[in-house]
Coordinates of C-alpha atoms and ligand atoms in Angstrom, one line a residue:
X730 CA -15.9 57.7 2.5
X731 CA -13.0 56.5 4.6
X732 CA -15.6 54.7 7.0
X733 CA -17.2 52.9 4.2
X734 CA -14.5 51.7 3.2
X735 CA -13.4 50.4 6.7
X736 CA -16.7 49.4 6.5
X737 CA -16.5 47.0 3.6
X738 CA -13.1 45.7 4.5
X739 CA -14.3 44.4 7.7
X740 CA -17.5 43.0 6.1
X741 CA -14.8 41.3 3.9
X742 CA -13.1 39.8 6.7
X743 CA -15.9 38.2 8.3
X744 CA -16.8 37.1 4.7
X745 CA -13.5 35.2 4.6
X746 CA -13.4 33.8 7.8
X747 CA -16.6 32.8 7.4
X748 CA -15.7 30.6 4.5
X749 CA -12.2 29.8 5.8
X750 CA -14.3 28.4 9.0
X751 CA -16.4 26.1 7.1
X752 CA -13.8 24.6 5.0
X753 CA -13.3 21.2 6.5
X754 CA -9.9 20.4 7.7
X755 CA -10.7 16.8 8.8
X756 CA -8.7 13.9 8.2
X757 CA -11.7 12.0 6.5
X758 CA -13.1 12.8 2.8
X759 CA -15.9 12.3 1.3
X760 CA -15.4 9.8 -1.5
X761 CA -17.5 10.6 -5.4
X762 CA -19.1 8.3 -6.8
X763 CA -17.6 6.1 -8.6
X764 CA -20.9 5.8 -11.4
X765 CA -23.7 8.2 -12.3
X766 CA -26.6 8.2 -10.5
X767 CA -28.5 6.5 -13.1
X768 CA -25.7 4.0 -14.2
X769 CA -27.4 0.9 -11.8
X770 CA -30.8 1.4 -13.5
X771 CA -33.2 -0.3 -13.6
X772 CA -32.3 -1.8 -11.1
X773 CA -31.2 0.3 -8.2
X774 CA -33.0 3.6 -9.7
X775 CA -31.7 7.5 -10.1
X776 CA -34.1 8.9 -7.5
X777 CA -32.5 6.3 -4.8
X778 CA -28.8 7.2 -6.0
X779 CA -29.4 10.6 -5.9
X780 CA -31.3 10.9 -1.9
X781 CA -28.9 7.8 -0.8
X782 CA -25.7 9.7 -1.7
X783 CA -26.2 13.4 -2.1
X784 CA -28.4 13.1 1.4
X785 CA -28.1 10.7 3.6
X786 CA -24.4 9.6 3.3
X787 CA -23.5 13.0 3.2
X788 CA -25.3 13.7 6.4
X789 CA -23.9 10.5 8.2
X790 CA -20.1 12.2 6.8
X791 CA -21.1 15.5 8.2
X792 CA -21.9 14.3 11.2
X793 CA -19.0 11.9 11.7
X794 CA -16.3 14.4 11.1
X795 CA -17.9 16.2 13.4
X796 CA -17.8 13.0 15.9
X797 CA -14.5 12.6 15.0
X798 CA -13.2 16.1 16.1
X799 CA -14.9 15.5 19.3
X800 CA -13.2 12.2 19.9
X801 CA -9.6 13.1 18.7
X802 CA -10.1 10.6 16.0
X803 CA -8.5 12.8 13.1
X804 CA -5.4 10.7 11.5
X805 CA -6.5 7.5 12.1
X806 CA -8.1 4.7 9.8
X807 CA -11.5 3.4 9.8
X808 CA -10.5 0.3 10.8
X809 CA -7.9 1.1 13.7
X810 CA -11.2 3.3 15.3
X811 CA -13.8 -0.1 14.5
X812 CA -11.3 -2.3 16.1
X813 CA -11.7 -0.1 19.8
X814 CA -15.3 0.6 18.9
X815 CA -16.7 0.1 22.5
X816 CA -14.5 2.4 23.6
X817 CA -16.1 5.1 21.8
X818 CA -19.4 7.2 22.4
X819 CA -22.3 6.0 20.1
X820 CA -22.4 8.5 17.7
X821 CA -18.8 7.6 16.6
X822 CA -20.9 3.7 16.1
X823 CA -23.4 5.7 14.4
X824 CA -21.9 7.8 11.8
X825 CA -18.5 6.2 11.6
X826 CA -20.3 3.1 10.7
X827 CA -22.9 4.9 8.3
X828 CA -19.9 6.6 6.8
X829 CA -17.7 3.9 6.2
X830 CA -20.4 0.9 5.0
X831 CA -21.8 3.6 2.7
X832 CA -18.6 4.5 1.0
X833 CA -17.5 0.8 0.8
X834 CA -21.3 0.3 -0.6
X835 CA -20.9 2.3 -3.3
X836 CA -17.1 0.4 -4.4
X837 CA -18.8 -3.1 -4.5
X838 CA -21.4 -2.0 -7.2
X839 CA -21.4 -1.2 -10.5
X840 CA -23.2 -1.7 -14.0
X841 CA -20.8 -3.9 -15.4
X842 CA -19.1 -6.3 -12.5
X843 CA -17.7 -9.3 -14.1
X844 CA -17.8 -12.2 -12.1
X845 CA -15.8 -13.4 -9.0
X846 CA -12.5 -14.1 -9.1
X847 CA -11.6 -18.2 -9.6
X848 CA -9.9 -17.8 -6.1
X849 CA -13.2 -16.3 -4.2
X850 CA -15.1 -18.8 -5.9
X851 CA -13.2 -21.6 -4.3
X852 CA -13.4 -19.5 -1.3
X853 CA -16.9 -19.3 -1.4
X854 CA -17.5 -23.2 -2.6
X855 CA -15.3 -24.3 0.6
X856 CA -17.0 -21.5 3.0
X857 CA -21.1 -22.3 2.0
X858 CA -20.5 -25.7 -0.2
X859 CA -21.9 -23.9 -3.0
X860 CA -22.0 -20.2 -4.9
X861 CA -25.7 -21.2 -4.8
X862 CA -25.8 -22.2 -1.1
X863 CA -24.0 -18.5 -0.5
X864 CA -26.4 -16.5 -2.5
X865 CA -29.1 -18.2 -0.5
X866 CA -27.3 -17.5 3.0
X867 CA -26.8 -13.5 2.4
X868 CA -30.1 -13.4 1.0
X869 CA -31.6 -14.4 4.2
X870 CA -29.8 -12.2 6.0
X871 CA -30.4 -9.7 4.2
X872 CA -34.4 -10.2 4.1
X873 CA -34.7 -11.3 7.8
X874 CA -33.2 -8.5 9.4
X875 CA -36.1 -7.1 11.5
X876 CA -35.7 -3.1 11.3
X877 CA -32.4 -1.1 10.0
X878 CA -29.1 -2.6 8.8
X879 CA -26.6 -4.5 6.8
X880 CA -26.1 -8.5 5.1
X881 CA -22.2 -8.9 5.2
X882 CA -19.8 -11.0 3.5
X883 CA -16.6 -11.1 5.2
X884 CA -13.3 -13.1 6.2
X885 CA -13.2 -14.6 9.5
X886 CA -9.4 -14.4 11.1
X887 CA -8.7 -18.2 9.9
X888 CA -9.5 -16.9 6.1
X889 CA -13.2 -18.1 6.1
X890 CA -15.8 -16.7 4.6
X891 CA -18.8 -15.7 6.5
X892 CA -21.8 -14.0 5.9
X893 CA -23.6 -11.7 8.9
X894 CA -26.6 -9.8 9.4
X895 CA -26.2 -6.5 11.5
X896 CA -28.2 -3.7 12.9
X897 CA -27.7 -0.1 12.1
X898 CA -24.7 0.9 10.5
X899 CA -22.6 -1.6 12.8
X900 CA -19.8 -3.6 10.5
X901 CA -18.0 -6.9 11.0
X902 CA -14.2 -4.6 11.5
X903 CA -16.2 -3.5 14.7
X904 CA -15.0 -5.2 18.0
X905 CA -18.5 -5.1 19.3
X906 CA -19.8 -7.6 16.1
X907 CA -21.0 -10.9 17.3
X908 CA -18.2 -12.1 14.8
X909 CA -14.9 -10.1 14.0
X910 CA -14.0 -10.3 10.3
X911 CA -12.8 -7.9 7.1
X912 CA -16.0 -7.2 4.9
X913 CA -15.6 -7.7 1.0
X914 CA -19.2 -7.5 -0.2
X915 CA -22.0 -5.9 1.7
X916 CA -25.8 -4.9 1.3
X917 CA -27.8 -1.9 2.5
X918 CA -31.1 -2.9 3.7
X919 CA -32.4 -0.2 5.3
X920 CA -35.8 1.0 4.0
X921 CA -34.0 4.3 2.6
X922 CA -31.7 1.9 0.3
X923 CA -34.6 0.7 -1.5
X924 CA -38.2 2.1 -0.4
X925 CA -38.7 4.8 -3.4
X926 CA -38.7 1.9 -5.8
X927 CA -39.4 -1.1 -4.3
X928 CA -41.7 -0.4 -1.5
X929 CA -42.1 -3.1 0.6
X930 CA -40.8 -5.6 -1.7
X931 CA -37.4 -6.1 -0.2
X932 CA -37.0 -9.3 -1.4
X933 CA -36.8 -8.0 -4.8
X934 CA -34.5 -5.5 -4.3
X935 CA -32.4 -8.1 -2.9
X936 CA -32.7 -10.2 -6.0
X937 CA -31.8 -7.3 -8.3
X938 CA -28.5 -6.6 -6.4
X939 CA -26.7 -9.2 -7.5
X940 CA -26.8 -7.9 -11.2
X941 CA -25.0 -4.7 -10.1
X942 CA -22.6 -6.3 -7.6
X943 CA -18.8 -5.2 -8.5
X944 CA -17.0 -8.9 -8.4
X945 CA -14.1 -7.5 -9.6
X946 CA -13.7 -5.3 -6.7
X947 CA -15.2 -7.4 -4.2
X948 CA -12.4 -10.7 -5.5
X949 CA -10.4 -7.7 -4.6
X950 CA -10.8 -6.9 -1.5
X951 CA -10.4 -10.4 -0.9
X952 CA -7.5 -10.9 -2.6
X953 CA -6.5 -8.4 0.1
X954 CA -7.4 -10.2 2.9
X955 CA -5.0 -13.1 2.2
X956 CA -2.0 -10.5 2.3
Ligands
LIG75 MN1 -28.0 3.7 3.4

């Protein structure tokens, strides 16, 4: 009797370290989503949401905070660990990257935007010429980039606007970008972003994301920027 119930305590024990082990200590959460799955239907659908969050920017998280233990990067910001990016083994590019552009992804949508602010509209008039002309340059990045990545909008260090096309999950904060900037709006264009519903048709998946794009917190973040 006595040994069972040595026995059971220790089972016990290793139950509770076992779960006291797996409890994640790191420095970097996992953000919820700000919408249901379903709230950007039609036009980024459920199904999408659903793989695109619950799997794979859960899996880049996982594997970042992992990453990030390795690399002592516990306590610092996303942006202080982009800006010394080179510095760093590839998985931190990797999964940082995926991490970060995901959770930012998810801000700069939502079912019921509004419009850019007056200010980023005069930003964007001066940057492209036009809100038209704009549109038109991010959409070509965005349906040119030849395998994985991203179509950025972002401020140059002189307060311009630019827009970029990267591979991966790279980001303009990251000092190995072709051009350094702070990103307010950006666009997934990996095949997992879209492929369930649109297929091939990237293009129109690319066309349908303006009608879920979050102006209000994108004219934030740029309102940030001037700070
Ligand atoms: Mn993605």
């Amino acid at each position: 009797m006595k040994t069972k119930k040595v026995l059971l305590f220790t089972l016990f024990l290793q139950l509770f370290m076992i779960g006291t082990r797996a409890q994640n200590t790191s420095s970097f959460t996992f953000p919820a989503l700000p919408y249901s799955y379903d709230a950007l239907e039609p036009y980024i659908d459920k199904a999408t949401m659903e793989f695109h969050y619950d799997k794979h920017f859960r899996a880049y998280y996982n594997n970042f905070i992992k990453a990030a233990e390795t690399n002592s990067l516990n306590g610092k910001s996303m942006e202080e660990i982009f800006a010394n990016m080179s510095k760093y083994p590839i998985q931190v590019r990797n999964f940082g990257g995926g991490y970060y552009n995901h959770a930012f992804f998810w801000e700069i949508m939502s079912p019921n935007g509004g419009e850019p602010s007056a200010i980023l509209l005069k930003a964007i008039n001066e940057s492209f010429g036009s809100y038209d002309a704009f549109v038109k340059e991010f959409e070509k990045a965005a349906n040119t980039l030849f395998g994985s990545g991203w179509a950025w909008l972002a401020v140059d260090d002189t307060g311009k606007l630019f827009v970029a096309q990267l591979p991966n999950q790279d980001n303009p904060l990251m000092d190995i970008a072709p051009k350094h900037g702070k990103p307010i709006l950006a666009l997934d264009v990996w095949e997992h972003a879209y492929y369930l519903k649109y297929q091939n048709k990237r293009a129109d998946y690319v066309t349908n994301f303006w009608k879920v794009v979050n102006w209000v917190k994108v004219s934030e973040f740029y309102q940030k920027t001037l700070k």
